[in-house]
PDB file of C-alpha atoms in Angstrom:
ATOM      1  CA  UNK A  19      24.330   0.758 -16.304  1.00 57.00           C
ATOM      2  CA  UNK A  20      21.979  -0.646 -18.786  1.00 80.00           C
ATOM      3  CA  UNK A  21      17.995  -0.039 -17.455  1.00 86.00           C
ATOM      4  CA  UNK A  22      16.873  -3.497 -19.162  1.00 87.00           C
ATOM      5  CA  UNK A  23      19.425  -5.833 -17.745  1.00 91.00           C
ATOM      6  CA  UNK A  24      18.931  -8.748 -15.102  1.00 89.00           C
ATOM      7  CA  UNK A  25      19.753  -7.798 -11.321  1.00 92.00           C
ATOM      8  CA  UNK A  26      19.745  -9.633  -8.230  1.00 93.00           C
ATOM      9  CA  UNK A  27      16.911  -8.282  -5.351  1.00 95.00           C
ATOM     10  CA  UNK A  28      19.676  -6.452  -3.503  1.00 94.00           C
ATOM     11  CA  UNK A  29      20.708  -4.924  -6.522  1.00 94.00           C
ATOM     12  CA  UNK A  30      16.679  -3.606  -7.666  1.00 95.00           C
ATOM     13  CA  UNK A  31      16.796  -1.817  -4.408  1.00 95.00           C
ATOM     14  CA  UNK A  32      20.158  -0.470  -4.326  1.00 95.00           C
ATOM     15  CA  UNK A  33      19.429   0.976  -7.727  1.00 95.00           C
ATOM     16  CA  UNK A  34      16.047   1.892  -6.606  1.00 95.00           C
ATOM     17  CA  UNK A  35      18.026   3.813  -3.375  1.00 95.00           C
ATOM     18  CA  UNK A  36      20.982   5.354  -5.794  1.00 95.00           C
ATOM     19  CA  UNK A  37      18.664   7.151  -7.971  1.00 94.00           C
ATOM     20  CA  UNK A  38      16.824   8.621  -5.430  1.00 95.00           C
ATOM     21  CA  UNK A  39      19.654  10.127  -3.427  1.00 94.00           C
ATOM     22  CA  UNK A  40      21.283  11.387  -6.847  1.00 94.00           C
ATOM     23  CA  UNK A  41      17.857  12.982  -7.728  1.00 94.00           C
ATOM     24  CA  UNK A  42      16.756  14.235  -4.576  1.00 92.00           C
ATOM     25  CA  UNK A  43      16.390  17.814  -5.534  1.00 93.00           C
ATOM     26  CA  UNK A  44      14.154  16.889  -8.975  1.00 93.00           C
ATOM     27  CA  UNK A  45      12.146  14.577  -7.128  1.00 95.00           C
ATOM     28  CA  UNK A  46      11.133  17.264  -4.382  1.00 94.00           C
ATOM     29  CA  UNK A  47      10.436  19.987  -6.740  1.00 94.00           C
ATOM     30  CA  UNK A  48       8.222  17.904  -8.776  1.00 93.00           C
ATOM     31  CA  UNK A  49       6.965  15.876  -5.768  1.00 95.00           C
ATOM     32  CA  UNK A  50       5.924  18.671  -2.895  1.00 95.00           C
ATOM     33  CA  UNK A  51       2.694  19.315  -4.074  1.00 95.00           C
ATOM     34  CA  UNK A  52       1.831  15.609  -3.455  1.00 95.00           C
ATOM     35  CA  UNK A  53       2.968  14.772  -0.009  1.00 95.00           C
ATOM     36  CA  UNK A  54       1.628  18.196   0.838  1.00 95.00           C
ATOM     37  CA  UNK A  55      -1.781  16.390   0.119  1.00 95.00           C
ATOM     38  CA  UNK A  56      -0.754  13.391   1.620  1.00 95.00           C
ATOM     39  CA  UNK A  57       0.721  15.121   4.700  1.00 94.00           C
ATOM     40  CA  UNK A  58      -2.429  16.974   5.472  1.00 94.00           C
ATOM     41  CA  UNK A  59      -5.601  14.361   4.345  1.00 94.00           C
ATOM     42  CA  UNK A  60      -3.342  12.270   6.689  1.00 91.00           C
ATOM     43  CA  UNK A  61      -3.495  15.014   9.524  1.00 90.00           C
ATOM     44  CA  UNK A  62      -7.066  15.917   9.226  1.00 90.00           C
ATOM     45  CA  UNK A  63      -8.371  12.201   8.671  1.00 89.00           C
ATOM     46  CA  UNK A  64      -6.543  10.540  11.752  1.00 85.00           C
ATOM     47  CA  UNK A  65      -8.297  13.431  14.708  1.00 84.00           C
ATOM     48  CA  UNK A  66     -11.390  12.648  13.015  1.00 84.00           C
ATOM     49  CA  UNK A  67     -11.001   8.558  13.335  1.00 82.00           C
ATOM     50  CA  UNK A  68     -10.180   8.692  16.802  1.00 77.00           C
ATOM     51  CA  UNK A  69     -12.764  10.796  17.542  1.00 76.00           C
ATOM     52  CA  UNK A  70     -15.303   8.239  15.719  1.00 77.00           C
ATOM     53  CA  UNK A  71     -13.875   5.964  18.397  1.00 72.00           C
ATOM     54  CA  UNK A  72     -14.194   8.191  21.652  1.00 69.00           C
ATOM     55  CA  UNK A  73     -17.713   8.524  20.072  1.00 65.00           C
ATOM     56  CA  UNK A  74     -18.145   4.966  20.032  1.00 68.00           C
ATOM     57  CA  UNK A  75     -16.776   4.314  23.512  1.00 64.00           C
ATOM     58  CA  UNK A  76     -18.822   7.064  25.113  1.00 62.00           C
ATOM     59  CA  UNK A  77     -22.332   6.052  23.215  1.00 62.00           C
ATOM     60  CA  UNK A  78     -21.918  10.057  21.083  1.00 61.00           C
ATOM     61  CA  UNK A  79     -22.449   8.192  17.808  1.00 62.00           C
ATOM     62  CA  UNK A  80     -23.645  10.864  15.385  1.00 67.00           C
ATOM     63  CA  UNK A  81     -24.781  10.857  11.343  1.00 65.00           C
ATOM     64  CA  UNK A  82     -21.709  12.768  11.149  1.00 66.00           C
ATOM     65  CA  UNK A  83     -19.340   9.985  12.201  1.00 67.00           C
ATOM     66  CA  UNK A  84     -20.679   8.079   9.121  1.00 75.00           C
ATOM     67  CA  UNK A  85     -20.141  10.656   6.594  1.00 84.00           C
ATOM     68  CA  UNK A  86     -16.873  11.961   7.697  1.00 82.00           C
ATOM     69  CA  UNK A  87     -15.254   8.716   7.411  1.00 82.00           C
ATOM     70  CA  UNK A  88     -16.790   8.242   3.884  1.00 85.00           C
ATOM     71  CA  UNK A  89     -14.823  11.942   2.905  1.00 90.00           C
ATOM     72  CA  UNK A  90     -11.747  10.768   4.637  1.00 90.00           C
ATOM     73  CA  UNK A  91     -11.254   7.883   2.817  1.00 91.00           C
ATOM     74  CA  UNK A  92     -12.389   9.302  -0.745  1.00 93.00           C
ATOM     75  CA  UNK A  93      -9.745  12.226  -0.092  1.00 94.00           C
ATOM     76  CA  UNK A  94      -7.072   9.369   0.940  1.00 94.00           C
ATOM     77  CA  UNK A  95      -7.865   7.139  -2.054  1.00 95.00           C
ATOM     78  CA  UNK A  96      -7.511  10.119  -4.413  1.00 95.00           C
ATOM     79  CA  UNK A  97      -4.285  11.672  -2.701  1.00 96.00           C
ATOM     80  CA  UNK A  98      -2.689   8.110  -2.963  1.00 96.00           C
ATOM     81  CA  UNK A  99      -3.713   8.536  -6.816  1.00 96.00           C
ATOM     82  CA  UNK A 100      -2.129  11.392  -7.400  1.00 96.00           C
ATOM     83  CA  UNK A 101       0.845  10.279  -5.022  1.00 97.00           C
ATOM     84  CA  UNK A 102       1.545   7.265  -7.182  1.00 96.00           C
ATOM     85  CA  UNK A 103       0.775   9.196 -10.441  1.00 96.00           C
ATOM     86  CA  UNK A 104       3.576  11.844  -9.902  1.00 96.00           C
ATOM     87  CA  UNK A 105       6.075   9.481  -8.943  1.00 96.00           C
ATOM     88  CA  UNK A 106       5.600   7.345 -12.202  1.00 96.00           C
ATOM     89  CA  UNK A 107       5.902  10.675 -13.978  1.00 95.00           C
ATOM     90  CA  UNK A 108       9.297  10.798 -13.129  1.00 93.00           C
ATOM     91  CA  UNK A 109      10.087   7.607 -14.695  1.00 94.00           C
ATOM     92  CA  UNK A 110       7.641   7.554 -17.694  1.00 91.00           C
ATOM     93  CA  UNK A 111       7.907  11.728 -18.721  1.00 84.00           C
ATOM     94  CA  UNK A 112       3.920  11.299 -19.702  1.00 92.00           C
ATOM     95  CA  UNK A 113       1.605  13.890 -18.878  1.00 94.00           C
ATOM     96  CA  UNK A 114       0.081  14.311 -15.206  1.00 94.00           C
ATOM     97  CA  UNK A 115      -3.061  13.471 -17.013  1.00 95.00           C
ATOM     98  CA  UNK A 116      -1.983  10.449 -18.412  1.00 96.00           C
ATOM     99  CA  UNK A 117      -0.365   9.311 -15.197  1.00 96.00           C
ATOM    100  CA  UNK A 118      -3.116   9.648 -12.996  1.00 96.00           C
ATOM    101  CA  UNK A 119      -5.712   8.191 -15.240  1.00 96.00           C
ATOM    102  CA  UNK A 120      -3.596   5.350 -15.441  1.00 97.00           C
ATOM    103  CA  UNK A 121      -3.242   4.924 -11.860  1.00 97.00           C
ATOM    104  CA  UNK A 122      -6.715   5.382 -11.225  1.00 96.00           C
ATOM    105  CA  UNK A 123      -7.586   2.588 -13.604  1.00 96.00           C
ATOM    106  CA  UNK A 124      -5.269   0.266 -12.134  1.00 97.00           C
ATOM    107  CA  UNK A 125      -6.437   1.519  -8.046  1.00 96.00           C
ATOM    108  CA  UNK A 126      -9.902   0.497  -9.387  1.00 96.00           C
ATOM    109  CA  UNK A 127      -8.891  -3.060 -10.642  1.00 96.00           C
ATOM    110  CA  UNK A 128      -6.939  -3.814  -7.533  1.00 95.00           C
ATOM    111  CA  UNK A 129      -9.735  -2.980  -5.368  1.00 95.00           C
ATOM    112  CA  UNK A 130     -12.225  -4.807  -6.971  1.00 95.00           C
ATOM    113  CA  UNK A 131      -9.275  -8.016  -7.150  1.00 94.00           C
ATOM    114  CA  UNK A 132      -9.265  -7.520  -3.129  1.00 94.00           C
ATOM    115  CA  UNK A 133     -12.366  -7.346  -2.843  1.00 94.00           C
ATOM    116  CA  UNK A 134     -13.652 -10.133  -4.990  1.00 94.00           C
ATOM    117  CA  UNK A 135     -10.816 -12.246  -2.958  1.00 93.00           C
ATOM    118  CA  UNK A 136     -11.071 -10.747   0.391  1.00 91.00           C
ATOM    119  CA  UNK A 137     -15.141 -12.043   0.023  1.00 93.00           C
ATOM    120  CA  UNK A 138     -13.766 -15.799  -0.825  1.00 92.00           C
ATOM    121  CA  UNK A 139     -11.358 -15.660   1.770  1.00 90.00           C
ATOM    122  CA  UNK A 140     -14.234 -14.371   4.175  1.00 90.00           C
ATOM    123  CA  UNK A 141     -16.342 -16.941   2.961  1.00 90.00           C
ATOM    124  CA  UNK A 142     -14.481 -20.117   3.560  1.00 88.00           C
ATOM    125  CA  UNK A 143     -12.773 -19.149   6.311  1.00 86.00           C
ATOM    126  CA  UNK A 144     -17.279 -18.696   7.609  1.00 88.00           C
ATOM    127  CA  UNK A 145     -17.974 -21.889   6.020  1.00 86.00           C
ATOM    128  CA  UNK A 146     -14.983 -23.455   8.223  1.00 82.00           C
ATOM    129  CA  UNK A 147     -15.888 -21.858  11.565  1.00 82.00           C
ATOM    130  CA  UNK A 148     -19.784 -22.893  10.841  1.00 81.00           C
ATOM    131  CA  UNK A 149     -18.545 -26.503  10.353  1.00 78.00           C
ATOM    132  CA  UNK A 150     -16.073 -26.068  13.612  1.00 75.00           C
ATOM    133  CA  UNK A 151     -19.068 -25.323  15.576  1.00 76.00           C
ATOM    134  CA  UNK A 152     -21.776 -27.909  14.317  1.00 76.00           C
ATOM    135  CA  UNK A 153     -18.344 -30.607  14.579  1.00 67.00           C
ATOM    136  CA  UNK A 154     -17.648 -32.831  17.710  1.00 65.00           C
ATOM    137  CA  UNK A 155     -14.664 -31.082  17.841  1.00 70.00           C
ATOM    138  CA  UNK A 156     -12.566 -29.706  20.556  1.00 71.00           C
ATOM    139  CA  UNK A 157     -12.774 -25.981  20.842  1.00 72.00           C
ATOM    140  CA  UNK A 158      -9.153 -25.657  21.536  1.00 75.00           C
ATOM    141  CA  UNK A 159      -8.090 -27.811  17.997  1.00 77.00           C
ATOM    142  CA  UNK A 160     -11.031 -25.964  16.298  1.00 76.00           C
ATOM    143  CA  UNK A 161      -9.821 -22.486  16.673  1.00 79.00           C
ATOM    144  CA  UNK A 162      -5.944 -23.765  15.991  1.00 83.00           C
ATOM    145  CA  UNK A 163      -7.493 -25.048  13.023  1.00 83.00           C
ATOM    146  CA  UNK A 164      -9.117 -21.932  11.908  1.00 83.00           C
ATOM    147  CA  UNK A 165      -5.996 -19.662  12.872  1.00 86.00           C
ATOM    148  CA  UNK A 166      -3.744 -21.624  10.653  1.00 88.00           C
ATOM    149  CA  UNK A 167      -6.401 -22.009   7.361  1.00 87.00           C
ATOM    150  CA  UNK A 168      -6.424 -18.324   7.759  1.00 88.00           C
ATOM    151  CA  UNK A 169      -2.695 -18.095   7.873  1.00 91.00           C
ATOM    152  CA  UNK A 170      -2.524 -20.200   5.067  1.00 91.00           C
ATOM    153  CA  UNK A 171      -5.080 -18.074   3.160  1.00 90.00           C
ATOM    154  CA  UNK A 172      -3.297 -15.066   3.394  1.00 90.00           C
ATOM    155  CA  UNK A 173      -0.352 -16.366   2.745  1.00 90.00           C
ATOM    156  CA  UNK A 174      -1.840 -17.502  -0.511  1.00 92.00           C
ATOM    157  CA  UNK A 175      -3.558 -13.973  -1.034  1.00 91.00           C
ATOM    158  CA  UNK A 176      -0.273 -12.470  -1.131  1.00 92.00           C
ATOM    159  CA  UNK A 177       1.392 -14.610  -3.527  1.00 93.00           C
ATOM    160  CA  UNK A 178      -1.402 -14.618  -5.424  1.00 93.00           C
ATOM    161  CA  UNK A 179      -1.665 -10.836  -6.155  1.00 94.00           C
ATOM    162  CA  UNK A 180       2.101 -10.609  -5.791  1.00 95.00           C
ATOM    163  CA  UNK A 181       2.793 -10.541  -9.794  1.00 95.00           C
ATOM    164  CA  UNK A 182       0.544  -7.505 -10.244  1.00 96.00           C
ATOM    165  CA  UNK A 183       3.697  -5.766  -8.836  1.00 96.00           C
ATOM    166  CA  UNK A 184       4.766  -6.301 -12.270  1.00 96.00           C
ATOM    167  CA  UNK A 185       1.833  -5.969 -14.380  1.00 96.00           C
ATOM    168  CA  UNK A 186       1.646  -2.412 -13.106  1.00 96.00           C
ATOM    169  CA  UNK A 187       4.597  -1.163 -13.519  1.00 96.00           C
ATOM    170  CA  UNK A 188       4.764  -2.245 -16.975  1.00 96.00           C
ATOM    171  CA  UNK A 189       1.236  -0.343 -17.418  1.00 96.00           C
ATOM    172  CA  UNK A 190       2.680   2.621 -16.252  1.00 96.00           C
ATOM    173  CA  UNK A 191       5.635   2.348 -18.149  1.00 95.00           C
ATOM    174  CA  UNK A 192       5.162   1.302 -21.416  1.00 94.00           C
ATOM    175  CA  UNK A 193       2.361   3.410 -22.884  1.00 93.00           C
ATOM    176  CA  UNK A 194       2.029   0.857 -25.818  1.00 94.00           C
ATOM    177  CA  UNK A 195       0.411  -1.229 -22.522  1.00 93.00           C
ATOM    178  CA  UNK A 196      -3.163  -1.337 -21.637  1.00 94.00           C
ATOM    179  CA  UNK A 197      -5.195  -2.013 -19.237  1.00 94.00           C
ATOM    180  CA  UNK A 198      -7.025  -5.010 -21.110  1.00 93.00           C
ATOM    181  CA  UNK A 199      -3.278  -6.721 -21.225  1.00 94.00           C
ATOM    182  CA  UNK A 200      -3.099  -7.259 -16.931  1.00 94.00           C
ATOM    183  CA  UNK A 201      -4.050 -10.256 -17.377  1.00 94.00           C
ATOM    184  CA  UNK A 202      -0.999 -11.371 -20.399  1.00 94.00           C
ATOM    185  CA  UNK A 203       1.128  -9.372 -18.060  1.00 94.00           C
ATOM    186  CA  UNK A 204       0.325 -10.500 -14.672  1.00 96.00           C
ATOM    187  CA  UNK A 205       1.234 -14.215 -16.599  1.00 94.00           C
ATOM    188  CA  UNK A 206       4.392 -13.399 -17.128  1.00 93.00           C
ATOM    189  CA  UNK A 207       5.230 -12.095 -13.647  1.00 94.00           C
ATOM    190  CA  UNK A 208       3.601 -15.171 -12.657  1.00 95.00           C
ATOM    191  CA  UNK A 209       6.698 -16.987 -14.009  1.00 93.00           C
ATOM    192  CA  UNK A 210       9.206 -14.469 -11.634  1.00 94.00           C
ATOM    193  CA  UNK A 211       6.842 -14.958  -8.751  1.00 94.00           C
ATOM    194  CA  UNK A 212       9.850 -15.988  -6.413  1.00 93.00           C
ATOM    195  CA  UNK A 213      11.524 -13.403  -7.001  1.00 95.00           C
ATOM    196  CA  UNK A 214       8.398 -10.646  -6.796  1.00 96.00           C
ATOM    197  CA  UNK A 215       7.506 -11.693  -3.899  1.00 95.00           C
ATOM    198  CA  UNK A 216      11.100 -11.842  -2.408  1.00 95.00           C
ATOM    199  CA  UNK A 217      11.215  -8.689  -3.221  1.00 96.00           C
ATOM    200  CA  UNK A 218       8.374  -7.140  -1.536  1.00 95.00           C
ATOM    201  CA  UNK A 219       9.001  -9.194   1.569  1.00 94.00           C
ATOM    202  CA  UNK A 220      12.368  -7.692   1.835  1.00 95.00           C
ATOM    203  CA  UNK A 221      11.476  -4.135   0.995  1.00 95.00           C
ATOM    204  CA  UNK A 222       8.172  -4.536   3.542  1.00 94.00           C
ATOM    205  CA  UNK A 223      10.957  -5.580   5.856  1.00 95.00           C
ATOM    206  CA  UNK A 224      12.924  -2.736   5.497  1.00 94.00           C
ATOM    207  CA  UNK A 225       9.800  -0.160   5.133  1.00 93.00           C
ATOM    208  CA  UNK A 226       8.401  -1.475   8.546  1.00 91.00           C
ATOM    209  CA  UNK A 227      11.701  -1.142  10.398  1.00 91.00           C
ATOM    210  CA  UNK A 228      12.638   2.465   9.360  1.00 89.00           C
ATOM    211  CA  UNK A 229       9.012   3.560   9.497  1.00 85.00           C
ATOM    212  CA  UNK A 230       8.982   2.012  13.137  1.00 84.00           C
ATOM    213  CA  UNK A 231      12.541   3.649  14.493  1.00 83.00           C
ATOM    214  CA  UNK A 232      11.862   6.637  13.005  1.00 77.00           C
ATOM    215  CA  UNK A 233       8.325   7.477  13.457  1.00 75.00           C
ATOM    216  CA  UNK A 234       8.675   6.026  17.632  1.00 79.00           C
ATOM    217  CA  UNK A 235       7.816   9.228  18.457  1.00 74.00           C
ATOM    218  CA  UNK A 236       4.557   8.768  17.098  1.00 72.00           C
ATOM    219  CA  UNK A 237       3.747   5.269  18.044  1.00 76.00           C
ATOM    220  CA  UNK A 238       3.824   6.941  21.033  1.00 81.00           C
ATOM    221  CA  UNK A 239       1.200   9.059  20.786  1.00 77.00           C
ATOM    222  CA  UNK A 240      -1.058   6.725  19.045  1.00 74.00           C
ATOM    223  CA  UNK A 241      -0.500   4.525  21.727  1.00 78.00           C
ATOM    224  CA  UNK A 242      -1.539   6.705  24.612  1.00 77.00           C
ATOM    225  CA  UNK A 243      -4.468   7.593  22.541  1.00 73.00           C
ATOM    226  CA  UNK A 244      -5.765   4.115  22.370  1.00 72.00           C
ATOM    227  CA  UNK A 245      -4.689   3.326  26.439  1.00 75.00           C
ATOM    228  CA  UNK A 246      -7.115   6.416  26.837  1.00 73.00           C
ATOM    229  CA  UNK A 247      -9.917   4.465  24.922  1.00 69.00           C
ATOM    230  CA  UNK A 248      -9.400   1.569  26.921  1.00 72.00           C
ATOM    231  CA  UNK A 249      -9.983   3.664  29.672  1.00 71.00           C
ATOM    232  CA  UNK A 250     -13.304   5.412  28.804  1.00 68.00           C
ATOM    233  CA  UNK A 251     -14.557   1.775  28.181  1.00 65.00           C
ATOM    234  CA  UNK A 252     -14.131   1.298  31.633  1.00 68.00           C
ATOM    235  CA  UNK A 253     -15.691   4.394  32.726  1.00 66.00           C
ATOM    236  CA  UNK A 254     -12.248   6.435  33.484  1.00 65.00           C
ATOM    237  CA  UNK A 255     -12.088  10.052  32.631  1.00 69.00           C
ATOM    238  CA  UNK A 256     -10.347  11.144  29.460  1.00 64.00           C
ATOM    239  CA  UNK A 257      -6.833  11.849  30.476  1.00 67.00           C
ATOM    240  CA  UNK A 258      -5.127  13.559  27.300  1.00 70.00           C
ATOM    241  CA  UNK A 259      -4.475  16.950  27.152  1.00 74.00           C
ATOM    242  CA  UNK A 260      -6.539  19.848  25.924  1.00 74.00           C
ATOM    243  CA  UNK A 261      -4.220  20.427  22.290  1.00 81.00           C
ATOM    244  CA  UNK A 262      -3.737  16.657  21.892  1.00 81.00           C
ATOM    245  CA  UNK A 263      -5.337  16.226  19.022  1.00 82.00           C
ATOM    246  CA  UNK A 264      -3.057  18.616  17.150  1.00 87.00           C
ATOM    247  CA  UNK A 265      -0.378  16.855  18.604  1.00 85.00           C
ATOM    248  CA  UNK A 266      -1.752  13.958  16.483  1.00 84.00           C
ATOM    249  CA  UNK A 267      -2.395  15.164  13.782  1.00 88.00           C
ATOM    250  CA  UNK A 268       0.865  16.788  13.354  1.00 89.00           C
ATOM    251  CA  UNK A 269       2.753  13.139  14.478  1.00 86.00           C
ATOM    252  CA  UNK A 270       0.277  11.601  11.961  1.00 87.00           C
ATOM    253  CA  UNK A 271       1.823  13.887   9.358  1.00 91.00           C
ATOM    254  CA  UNK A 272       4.913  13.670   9.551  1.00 90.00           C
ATOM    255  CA  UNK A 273       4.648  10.054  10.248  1.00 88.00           C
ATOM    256  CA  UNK A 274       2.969  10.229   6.310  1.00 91.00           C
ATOM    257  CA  UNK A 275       5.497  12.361   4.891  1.00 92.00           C
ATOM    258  CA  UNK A 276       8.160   9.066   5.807  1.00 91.00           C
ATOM    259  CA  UNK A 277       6.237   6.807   4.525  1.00 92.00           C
ATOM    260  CA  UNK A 278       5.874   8.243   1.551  1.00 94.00           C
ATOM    261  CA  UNK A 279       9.751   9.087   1.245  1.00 94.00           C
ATOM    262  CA  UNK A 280       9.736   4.854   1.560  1.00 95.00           C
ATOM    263  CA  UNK A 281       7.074   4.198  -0.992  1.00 95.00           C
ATOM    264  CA  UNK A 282       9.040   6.421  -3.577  1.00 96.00           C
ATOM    265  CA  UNK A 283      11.891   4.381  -2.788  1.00 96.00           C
ATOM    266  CA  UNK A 284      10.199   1.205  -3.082  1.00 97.00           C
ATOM    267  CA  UNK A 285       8.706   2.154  -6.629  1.00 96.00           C
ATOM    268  CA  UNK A 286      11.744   3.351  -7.760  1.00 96.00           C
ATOM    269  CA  UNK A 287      13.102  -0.205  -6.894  1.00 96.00           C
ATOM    270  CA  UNK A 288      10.372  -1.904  -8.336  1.00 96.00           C
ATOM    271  CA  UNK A 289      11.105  -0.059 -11.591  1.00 96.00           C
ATOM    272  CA  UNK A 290      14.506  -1.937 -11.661  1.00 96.00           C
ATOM    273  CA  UNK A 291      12.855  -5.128 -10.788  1.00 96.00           C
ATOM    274  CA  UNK A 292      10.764  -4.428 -13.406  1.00 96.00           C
ATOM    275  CA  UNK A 293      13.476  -3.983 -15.977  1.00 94.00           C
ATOM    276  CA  UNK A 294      15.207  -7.039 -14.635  1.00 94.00           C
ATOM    277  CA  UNK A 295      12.378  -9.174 -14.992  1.00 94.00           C
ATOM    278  CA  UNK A 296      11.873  -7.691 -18.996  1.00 93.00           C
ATOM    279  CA  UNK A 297      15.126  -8.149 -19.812  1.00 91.00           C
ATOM    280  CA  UNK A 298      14.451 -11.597 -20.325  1.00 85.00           C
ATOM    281  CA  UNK A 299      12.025 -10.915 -22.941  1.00 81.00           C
ATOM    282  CA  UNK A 300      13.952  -8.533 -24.836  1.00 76.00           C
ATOM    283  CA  UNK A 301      16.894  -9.982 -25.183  1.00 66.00           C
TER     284      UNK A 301
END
């Protein structure tokens, strides 16, 4: 079937699944080195989180449970990099190099996006709960009110960044594409936004309910961990075993290593969505 042709959602990610089944063995040679990394910074990061937390609970706090947080998520950011840089190798045949400093460069304007709206958000939503207070207002109706402006405000946050899905594809796509055309780019998926963001509700659906049955093992653990917080908050003894942190560590791995089989998925699919959405441009 043609790559630059117009497809339904269902269709993206039934393409997206198709060519990832049929390529299975090419995508794990050129892939293991990657969800090795992501497999063990996920390991070794989530013992050292919870442990930040036990540290809280039980007044331990060190220096050390500032810095190692700092190195965790560094390591994270960069094995995401290189996660999302191999996997667009596979579709783009560019260089490793070229991959990952395009990734980077596009990890670095999506943070600062986030961040710039993530502080507006913050800000109104202080502005409103400052106003709320100072207000003859009822507290009941003033916190409904603030629940549902914040609602509303993600909401909007979503569909808002929702056509960079497309913009960065593209970038990692078409090496003609740079990083000074986002915002041309991010116009044009603008004008599929229904569909973008139909898509990645349906795919977040899907991600969330396979990650969920399939990593319950693991939502397990994580659970008894934090019912063991709750505990020492209260003054109760620590009740998990001697080796459970290795137990964690290893669920948080492979609990990784799935989510990562999704997210190749999912940008395999958005390369057809993509292509469907550019079709109507080059035809």
């Amino acid at each position: 079937m043609e790559l630059y042709t117009r497809r339904t959602i269902a269709q993206c990610l039934d393409e997206g699944w198709t060519l990832m089944s049929t390529n299975f063995g090419r995508i794990l040679k050129n892939l293991w080195a990657p969800l090795l990394l992501m497999a063990t910074v996920s390991g070794v990061s989530a013992p050292i989180w919870l442990n930040i937390q036990r540290h809280i609970v039980t007044d331990a706090f060190t220096l050390s449970d500032i810095l190692l947080p700092v190195l965790t998520l560094i390591a994270m950011l960069c094995a995401v990099v290189i996660f999302e840089a191999k996997t667009f190798k596979l579709l783009n045949e560019q260089t490793t190099r070229w991959c990952i400093r395009r990734t980077a460069r596009f990890t670095a304007l999506m943070i600062g996006i986030m961040l710039i709206l993530s502080f507006a958000i913050k800000m109104i939503l202080t502005i409103l709960n400052i106003s709320v207070n100072k207000g003859n207002i009822n507290p009941a109706i003033g916190l409904a009110l603030i629940v549902a402006v914040s609602i509303v405000l993600i909401v909007m946050l979503i569909l808002v960044v929702s056509p960079l899905l497309y913009a960065n594809v593209k970038y990692m796509i078409e090496p003609e594409t740079k990083i000074r055309h986002t915002w041309k780019n991010y116009k044009r998926g603008w004008k599929s936004l229904g569909k973008i963001f139909a898509f990645q509700l349906l795919s977040a659906l899907i991600i969330i309910l396979v990650q969920g049955i399939v990593s319950l093992s693991g939502i397990i653990v994580i659970l008894a961990a934090n019912f063991s917080l709750s505990g020492m908050a209260f003054g109760d003894p620590d009740g998990l075993p001697a080796n459970f942190m290795l137990i964690y560590a290893i669920t948080v791995a492979i609990a990784s290593l799935i989510y990562c089989a999704l997210m190749i998925w999912f940008t395999l699919s958005a390369y057809y969505l993509y292509a469907s959405i550019e079709a109507k441009y080059r035809q």
